[in-house]
mmCIF file of C-alpha atoms and ligand atoms in Angstrom:
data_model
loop_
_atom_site.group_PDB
_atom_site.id
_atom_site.type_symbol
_atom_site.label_atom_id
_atom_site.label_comp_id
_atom_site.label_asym_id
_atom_site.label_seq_id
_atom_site.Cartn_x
_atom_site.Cartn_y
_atom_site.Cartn_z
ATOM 1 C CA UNK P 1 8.753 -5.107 -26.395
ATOM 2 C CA UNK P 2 6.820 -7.947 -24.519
ATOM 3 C CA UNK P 3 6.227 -11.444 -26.371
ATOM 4 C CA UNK P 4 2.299 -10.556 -25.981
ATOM 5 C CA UNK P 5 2.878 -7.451 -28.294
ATOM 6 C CA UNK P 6 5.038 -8.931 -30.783
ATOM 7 C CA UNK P 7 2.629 -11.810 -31.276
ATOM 8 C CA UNK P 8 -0.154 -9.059 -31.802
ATOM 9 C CA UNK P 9 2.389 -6.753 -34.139
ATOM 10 C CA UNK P 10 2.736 -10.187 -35.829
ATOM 11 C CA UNK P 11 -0.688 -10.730 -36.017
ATOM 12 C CA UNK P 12 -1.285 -7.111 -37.646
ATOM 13 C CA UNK P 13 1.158 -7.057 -39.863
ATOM 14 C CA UNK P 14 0.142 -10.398 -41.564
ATOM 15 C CA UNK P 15 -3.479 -9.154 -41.617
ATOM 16 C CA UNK P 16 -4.626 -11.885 -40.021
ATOM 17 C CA UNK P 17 -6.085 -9.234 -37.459
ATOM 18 C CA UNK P 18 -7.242 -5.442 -38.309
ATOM 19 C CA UNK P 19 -6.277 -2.820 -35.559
ATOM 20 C CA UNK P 20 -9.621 -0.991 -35.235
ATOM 21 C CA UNK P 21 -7.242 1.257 -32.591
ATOM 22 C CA UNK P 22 -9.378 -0.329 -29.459
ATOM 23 C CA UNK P 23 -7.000 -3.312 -27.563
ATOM 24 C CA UNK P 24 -9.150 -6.678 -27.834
ATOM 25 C CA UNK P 25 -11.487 -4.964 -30.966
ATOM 26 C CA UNK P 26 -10.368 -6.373 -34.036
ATOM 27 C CA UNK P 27 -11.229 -7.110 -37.443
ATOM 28 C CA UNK P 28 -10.270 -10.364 -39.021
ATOM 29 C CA UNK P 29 -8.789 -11.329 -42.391
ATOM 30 C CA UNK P 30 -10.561 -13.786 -44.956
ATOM 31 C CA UNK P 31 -7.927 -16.026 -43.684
ATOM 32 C CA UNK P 32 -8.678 -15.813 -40.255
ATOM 33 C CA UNK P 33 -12.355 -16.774 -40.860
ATOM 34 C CA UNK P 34 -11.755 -19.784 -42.786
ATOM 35 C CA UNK P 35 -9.543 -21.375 -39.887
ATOM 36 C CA UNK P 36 -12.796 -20.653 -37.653
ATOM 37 C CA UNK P 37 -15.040 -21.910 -39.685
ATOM 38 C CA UNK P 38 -13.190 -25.244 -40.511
ATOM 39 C CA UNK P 39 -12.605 -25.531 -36.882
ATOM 40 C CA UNK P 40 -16.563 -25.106 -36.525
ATOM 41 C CA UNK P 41 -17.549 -27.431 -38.936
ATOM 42 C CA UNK P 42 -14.902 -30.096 -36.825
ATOM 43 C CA UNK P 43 -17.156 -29.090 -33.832
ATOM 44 C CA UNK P 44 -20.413 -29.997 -35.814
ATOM 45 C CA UNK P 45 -18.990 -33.130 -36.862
ATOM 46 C CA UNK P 46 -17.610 -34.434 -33.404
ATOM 47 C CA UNK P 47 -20.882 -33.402 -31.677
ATOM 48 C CA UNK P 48 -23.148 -33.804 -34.968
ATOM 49 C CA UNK P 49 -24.829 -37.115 -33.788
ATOM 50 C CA UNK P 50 -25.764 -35.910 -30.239
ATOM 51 C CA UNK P 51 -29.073 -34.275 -31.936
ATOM 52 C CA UNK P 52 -28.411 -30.972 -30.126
ATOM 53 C CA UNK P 53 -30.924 -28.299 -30.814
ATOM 54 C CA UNK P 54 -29.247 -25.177 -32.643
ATOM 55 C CA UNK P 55 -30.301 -21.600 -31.741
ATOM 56 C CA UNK P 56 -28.111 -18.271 -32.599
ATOM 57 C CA UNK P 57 -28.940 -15.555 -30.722
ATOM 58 C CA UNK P 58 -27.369 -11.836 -31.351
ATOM 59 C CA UNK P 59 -24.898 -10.410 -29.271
ATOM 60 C CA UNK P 60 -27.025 -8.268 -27.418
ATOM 61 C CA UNK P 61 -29.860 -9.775 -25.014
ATOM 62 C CA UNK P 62 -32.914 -9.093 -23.134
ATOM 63 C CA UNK P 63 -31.895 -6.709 -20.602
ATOM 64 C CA UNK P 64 -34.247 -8.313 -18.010
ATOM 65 C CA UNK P 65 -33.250 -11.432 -18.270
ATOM 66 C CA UNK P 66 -29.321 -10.074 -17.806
ATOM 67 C CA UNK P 67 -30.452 -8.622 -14.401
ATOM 68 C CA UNK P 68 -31.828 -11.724 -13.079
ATOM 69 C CA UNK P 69 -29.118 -13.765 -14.004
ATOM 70 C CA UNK P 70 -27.154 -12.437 -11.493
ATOM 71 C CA UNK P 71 -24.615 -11.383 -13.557
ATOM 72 C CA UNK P 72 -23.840 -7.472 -11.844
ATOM 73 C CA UNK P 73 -23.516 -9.271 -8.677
ATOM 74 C CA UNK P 74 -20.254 -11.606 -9.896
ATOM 75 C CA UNK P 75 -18.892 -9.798 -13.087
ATOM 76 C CA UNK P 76 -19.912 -5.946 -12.748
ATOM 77 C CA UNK P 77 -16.026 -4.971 -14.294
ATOM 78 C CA UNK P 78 -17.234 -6.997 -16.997
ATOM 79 C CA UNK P 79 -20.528 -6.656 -18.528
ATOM 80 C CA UNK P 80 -21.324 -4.338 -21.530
ATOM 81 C CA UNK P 81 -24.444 -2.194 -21.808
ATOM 82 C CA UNK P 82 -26.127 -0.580 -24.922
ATOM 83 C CA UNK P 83 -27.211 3.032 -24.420
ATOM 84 C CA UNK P 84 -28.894 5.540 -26.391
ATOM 85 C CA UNK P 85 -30.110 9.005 -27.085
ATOM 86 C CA UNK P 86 -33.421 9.186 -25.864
ATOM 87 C CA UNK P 87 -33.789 13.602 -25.813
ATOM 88 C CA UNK P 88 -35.714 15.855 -27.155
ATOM 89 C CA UNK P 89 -35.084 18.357 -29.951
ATOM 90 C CA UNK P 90 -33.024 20.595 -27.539
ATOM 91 C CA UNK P 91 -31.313 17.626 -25.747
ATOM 92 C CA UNK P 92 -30.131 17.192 -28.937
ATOM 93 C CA UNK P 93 -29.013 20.381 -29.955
ATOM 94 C CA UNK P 94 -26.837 20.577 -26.310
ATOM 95 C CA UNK P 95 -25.599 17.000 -27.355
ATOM 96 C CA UNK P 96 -23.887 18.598 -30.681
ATOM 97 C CA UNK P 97 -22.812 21.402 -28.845
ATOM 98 C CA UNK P 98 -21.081 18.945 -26.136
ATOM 99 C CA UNK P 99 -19.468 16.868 -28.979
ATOM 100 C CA UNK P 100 -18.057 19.895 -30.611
ATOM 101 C CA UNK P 101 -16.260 21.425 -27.870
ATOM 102 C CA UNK P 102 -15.350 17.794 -26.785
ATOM 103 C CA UNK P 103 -17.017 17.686 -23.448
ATOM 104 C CA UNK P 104 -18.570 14.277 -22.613
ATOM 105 C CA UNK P 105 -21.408 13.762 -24.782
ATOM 106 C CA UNK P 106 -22.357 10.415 -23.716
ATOM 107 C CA UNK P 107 -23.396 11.304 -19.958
ATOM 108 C CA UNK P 108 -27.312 12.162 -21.401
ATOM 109 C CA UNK P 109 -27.126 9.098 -22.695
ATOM 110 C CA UNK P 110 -30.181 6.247 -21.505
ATOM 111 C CA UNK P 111 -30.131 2.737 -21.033
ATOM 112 C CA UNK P 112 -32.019 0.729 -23.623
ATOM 113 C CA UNK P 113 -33.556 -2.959 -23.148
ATOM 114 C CA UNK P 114 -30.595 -4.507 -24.631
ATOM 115 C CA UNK P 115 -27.350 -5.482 -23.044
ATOM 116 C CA UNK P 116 -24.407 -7.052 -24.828
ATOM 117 C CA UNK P 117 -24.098 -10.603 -24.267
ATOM 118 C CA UNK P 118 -21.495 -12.319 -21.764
ATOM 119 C CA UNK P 119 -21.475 -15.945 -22.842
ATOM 120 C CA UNK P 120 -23.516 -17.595 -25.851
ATOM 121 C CA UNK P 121 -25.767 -19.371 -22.844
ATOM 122 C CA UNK P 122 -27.147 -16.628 -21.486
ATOM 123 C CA UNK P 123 -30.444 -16.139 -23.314
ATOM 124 C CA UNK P 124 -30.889 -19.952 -23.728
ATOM 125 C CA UNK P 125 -31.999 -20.413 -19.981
ATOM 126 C CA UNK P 126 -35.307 -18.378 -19.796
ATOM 127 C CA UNK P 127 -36.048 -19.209 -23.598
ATOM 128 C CA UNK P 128 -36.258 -22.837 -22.587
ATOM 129 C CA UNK P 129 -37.816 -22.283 -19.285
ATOM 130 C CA UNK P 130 -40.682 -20.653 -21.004
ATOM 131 C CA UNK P 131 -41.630 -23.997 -23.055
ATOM 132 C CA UNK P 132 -42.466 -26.040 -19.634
ATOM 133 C CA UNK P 133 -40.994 -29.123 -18.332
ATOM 134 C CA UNK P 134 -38.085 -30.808 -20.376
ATOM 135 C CA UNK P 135 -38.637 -34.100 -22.034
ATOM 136 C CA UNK P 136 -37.837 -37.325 -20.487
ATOM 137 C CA UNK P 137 -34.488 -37.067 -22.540
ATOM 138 C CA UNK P 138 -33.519 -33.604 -20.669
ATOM 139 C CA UNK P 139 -32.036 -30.743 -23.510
ATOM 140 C CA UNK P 140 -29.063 -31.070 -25.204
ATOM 141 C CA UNK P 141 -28.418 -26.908 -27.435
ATOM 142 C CA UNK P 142 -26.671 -25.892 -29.910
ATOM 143 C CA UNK P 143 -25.292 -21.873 -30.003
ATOM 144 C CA UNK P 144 -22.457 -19.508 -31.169
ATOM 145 C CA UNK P 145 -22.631 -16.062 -30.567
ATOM 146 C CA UNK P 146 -20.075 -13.055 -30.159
ATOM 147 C CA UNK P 147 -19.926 -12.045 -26.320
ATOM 148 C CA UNK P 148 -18.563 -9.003 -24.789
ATOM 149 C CA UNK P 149 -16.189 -8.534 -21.979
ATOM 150 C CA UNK P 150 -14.771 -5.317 -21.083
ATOM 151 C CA UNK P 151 -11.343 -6.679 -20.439
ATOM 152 C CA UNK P 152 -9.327 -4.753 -23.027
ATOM 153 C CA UNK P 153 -5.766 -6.144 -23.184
ATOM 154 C CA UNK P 154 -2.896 -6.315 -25.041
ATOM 155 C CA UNK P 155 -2.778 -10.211 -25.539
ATOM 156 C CA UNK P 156 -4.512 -11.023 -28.573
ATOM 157 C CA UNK P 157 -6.211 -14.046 -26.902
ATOM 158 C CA UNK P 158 -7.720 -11.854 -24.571
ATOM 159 C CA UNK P 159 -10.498 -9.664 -26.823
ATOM 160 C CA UNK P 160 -13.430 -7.623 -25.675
ATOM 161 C CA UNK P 161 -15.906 -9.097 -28.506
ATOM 162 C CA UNK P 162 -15.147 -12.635 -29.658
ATOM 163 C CA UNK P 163 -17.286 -15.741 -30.377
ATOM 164 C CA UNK P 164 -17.967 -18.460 -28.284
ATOM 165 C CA UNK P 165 -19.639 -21.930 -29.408
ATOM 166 C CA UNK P 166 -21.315 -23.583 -26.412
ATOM 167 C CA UNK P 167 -22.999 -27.014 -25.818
ATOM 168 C CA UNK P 168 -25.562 -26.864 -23.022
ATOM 169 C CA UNK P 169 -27.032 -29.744 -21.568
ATOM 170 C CA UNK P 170 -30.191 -29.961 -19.143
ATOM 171 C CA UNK P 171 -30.965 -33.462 -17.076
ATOM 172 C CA UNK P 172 -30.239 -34.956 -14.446
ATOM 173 C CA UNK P 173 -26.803 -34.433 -12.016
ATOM 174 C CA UNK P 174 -25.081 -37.534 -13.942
ATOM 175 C CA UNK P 175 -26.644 -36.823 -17.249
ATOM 176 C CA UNK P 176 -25.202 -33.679 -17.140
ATOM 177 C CA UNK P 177 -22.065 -34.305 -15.620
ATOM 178 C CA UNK P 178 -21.560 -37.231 -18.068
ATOM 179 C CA UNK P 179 -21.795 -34.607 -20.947
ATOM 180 C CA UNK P 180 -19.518 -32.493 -19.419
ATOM 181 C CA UNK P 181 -16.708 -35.204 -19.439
ATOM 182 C CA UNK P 182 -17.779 -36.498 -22.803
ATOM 183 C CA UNK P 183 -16.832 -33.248 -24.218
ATOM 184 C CA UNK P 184 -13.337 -32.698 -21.849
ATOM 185 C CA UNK P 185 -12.412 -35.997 -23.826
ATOM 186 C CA UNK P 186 -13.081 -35.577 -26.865
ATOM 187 C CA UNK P 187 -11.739 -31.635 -26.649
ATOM 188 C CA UNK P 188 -8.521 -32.791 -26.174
ATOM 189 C CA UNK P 189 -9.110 -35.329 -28.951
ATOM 190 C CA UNK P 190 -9.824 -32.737 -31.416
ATOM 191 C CA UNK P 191 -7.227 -30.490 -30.387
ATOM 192 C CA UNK P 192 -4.728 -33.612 -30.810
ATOM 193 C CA UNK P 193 -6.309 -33.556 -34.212
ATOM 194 C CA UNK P 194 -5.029 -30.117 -35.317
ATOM 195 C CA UNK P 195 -1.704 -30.794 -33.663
ATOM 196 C CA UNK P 196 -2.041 -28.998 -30.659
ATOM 197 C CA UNK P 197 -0.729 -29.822 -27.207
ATOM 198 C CA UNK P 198 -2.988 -29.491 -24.080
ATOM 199 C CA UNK P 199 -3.606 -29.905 -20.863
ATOM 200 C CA UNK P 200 -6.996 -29.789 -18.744
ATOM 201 C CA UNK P 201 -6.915 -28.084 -15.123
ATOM 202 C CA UNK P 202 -9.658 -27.047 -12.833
ATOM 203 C CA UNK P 203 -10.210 -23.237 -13.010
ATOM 204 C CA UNK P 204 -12.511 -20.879 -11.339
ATOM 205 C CA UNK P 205 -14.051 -17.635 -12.941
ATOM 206 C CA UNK P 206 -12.835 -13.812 -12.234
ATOM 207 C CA UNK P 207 -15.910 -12.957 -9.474
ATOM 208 C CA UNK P 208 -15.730 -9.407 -8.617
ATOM 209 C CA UNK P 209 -14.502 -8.684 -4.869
ATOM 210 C CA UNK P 210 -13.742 -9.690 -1.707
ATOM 211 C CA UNK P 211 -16.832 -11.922 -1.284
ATOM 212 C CA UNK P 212 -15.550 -12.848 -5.029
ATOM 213 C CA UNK P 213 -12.930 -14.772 -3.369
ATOM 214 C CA UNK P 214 -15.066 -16.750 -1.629
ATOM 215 C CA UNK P 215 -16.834 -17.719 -4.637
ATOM 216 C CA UNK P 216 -13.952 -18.904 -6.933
ATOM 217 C CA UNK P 217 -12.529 -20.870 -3.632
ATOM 218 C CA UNK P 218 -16.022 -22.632 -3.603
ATOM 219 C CA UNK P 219 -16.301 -22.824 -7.612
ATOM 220 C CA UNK P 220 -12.718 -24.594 -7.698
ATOM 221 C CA UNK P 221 -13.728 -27.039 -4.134
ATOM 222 C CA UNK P 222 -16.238 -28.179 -6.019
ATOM 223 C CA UNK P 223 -14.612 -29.165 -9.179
ATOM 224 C CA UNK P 224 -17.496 -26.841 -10.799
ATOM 225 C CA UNK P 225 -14.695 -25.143 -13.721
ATOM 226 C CA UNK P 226 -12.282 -27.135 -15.894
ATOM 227 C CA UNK P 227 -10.532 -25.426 -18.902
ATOM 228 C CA UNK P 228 -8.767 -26.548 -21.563
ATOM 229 C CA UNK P 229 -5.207 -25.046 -22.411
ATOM 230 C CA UNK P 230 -2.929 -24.159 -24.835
ATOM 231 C CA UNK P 231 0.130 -22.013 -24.828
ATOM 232 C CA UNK P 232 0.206 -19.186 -26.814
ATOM 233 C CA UNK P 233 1.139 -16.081 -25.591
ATOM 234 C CA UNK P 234 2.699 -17.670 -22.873
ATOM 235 C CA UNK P 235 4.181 -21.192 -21.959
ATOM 236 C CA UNK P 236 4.024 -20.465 -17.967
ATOM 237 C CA UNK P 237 0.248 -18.983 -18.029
ATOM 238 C CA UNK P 238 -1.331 -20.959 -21.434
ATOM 239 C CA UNK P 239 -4.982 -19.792 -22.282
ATOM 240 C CA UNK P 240 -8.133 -21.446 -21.737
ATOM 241 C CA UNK P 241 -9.334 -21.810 -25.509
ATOM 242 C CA UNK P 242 -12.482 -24.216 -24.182
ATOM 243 C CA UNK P 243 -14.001 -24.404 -20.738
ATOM 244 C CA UNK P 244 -16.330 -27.033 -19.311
ATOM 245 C CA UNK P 245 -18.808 -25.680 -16.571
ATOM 246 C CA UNK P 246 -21.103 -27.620 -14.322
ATOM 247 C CA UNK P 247 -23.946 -25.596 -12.425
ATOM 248 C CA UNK P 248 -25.090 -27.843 -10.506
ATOM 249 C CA UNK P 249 -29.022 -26.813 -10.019
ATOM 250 C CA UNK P 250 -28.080 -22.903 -10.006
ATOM 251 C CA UNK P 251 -29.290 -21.791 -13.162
ATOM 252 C CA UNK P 252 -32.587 -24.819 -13.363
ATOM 253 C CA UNK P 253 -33.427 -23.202 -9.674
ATOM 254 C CA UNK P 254 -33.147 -19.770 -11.058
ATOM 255 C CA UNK P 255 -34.963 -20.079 -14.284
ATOM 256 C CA UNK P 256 -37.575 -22.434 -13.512
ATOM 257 C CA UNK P 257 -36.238 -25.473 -15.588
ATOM 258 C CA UNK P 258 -37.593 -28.089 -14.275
ATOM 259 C CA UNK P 259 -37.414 -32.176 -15.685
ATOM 260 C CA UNK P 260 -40.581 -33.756 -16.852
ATOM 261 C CA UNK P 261 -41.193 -35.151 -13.365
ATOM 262 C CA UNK P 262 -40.597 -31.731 -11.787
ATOM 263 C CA UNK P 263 -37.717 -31.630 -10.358
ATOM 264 C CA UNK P 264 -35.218 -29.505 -10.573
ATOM 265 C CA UNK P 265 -32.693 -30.016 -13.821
ATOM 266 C CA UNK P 266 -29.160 -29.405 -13.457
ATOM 267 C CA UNK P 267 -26.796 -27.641 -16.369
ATOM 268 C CA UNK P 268 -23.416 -28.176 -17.769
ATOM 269 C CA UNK P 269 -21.804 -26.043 -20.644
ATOM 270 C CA UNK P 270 -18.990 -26.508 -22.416
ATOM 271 C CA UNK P 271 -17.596 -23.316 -24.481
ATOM 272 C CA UNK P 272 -14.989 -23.241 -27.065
ATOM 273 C CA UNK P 273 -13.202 -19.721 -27.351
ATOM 274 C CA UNK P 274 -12.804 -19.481 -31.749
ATOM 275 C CA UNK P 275 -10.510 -16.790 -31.565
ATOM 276 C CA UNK P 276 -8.248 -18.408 -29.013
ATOM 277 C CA UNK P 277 -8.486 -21.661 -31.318
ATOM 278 C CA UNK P 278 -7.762 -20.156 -34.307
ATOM 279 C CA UNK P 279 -4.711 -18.042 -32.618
ATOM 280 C CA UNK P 280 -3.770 -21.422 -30.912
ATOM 281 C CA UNK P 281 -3.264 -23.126 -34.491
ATOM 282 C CA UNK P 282 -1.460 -19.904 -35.974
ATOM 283 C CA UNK P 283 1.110 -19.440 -33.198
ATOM 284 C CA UNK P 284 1.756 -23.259 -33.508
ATOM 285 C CA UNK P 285 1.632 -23.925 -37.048
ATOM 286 C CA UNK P 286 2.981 -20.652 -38.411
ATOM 287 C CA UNK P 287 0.695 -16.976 -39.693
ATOM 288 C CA UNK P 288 0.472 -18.871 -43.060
ATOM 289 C CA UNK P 289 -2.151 -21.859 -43.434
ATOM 290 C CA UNK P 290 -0.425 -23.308 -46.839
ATOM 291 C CA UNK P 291 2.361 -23.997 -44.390
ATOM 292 C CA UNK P 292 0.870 -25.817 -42.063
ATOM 293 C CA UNK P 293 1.354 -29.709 -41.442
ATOM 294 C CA UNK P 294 -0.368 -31.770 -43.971
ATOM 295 C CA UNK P 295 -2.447 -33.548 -41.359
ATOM 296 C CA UNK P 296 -3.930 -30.818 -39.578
ATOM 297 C CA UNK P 297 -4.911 -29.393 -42.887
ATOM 298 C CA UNK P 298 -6.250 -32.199 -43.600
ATOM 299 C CA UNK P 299 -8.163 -32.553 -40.017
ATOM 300 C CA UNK P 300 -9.329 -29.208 -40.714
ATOM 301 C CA UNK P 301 -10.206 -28.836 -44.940
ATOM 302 C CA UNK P 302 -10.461 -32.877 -45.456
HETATM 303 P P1 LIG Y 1 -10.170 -16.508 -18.939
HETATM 304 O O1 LIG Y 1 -9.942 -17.335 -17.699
HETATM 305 O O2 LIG Y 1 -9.049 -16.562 -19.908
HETATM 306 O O3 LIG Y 1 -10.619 -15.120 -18.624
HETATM 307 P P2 LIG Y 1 -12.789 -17.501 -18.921
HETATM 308 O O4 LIG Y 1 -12.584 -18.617 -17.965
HETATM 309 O O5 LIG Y 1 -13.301 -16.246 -18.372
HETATM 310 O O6 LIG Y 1 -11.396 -17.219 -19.690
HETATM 311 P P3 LIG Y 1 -15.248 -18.479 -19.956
HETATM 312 O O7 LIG Y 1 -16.028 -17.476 -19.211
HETATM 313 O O8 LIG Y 1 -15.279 -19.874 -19.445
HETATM 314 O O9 LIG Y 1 -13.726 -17.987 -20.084
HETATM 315 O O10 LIG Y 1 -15.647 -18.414 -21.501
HETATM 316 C C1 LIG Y 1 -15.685 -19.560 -22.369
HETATM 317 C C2 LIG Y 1 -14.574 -19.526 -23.400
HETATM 318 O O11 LIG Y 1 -14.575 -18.285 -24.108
HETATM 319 C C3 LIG Y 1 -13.181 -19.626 -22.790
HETATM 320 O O12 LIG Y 1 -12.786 -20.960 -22.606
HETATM 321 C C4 LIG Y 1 -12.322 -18.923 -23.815
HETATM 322 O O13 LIG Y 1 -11.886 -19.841 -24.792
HETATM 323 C C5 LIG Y 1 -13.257 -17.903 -24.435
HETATM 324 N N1 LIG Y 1 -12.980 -16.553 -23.916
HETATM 325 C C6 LIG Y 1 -13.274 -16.068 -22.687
HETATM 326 N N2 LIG Y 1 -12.891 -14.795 -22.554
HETATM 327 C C7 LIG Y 1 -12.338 -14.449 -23.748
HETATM 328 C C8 LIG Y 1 -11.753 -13.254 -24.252
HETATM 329 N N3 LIG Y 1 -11.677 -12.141 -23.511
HETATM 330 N N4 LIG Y 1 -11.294 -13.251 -25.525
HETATM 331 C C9 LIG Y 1 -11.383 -14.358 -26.297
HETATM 332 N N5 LIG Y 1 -11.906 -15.515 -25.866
HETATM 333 C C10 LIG Y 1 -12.390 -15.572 -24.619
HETATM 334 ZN ZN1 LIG Y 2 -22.261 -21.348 -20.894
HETATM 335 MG MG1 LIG Y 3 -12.365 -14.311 -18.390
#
């Protein structure tokens, strides 16, 4: 037995997670929660005075604005659809009659308007383009949402629905890029906070493909990816529990989001992974939180 799967046994056996009997779908103890949401109300606190805007948006989105992002062309392997039954009264009855014998059922099956979300920014972008220029001060937003990634895996760090918290900031090139550091340094502040050991390295994201390559060689060139690390299901290969993403003018080009003199804004986000914190802080400190050093409770629960 691999450390990955003894970590997850672990996990399962101190209820912390629920097997649902899907790799990377689980259910999450009482416990579990109250590490995220102490860790969430550090984020508000940390970023509180910045005046960002908060939205939450479900974990499904507008299907049309998931095609024009672009997203099929670099992530196909991972994106999530929602499909239903859309028959008749006799589709239906052959849909029963599939089921029972246990032929594949799901092959009648239609796509609806909704696909699952991949990252908590993804329905900010053509919300905000819709309201017309920025202000003079750019946009600075607030969201958390569950995302899906069809990546199922062994390692609990690695799930297929999990929530992400994002920051994302609209301006100018330096506005946004200052934001972007602002939050690498005080990430690694916070983490110091709960007693966790990091390190920052530039990272690219898993494009799909041979001309995929290309685009993670480019993405890392150009300094565009740095994540945040910590060790836990493996000291050689630690996990990215927050990532800090510039876009440069992709996403203001694609969208329409434009400054209030008209040009073009630029993006940053910055995404914390909640699981992977709150897995982070159990591997470290131990499954049980009344064990856990009296400073980082304290960091965390005041
Ligand atoms: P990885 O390199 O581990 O696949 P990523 O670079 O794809 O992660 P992002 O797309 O930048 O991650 O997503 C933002 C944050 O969401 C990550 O920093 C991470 O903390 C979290 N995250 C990403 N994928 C997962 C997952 N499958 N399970 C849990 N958390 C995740
Ligand atoms: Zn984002
Ligand atoms: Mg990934």
């Amino acid at each position: 037995m691999d450390m990955q799967t003894s970590f997850l046994d672990r996990l399962f056996e101190a209820g912390l997670l629920i097997d649902t009997g899907i790799d990377g779908l689980y259910g999450r103890s009482g416990q579990f929660e109250e590490v995220i949401a102490a860790f969430e109300r550090l984020i508000d606190k940390v970023g509180g005075a910045d005046g960002a805007e908060a939205m939450r948006f479900p974990p499904g989105m507008n299907r049309a604005f998931f095609e024009k992002s672009g997203y099929m062309k670099s992530f196909p392997q991972l994106a999530g659809t929602v499909h239903s039954f859309c028959g008749s009264e006799l589709d239906h009855v052959s849909l029963l009659q599939c089921m029972e014998v246990g032929e594949d059922w799901t092959k009648g099956q239609e796509a609806t308007d909704i696909v699952l979300t991949p990252a908590a920014c993804y329905p900010l972008y053509p919300t905000v383009a819709k309201r017309g220029n920025l202000p003079k001060t750019g946009g600075l937003f607030d969201l958390q949402s569950y995302c899906f990634r069809h990546e199922p895996s062994k390692d609990p760090a690695r799930q297929q629905l999990f929530r992400m918290r994002e920051y994302v900031c609209m301006g100018t090139e330096e506005h946004v890029t200052d934001f972007r550091q602002r939050w690498m340094d005080r990430g690694v502040e916070m983490m110091k906070a709960v007693g966790l050991e990091v390190t920052i390295d530039i990272a690219n994201d898993p494009f799909f493909g041979r001309a995929g390559k290309m685009l993670a060689n480019n993405q890392r060139d150009q300094n565009l990816k740095f994540e945040l690390l910590i060790p836990i299901t493996s000291a050689a290969n630690p996990t990215a529990c927050m990532s800090f993403n510039y876009h440069q003018d992709a996403f203001g080009t694609k969208w329409g989001l434009n400054l209030e003199d008209g040009s073009v804004a630029h993006t940053a986000c910055v995404g914390f992974g909640l699981e992977r914190i709150a897995l982070a802080l159990f591997h470290h400190h131990g499954l049980d939180v009344k064990t856990w050093p009296a400073n980082v409770r304290k960091a965390l629960w005041g």
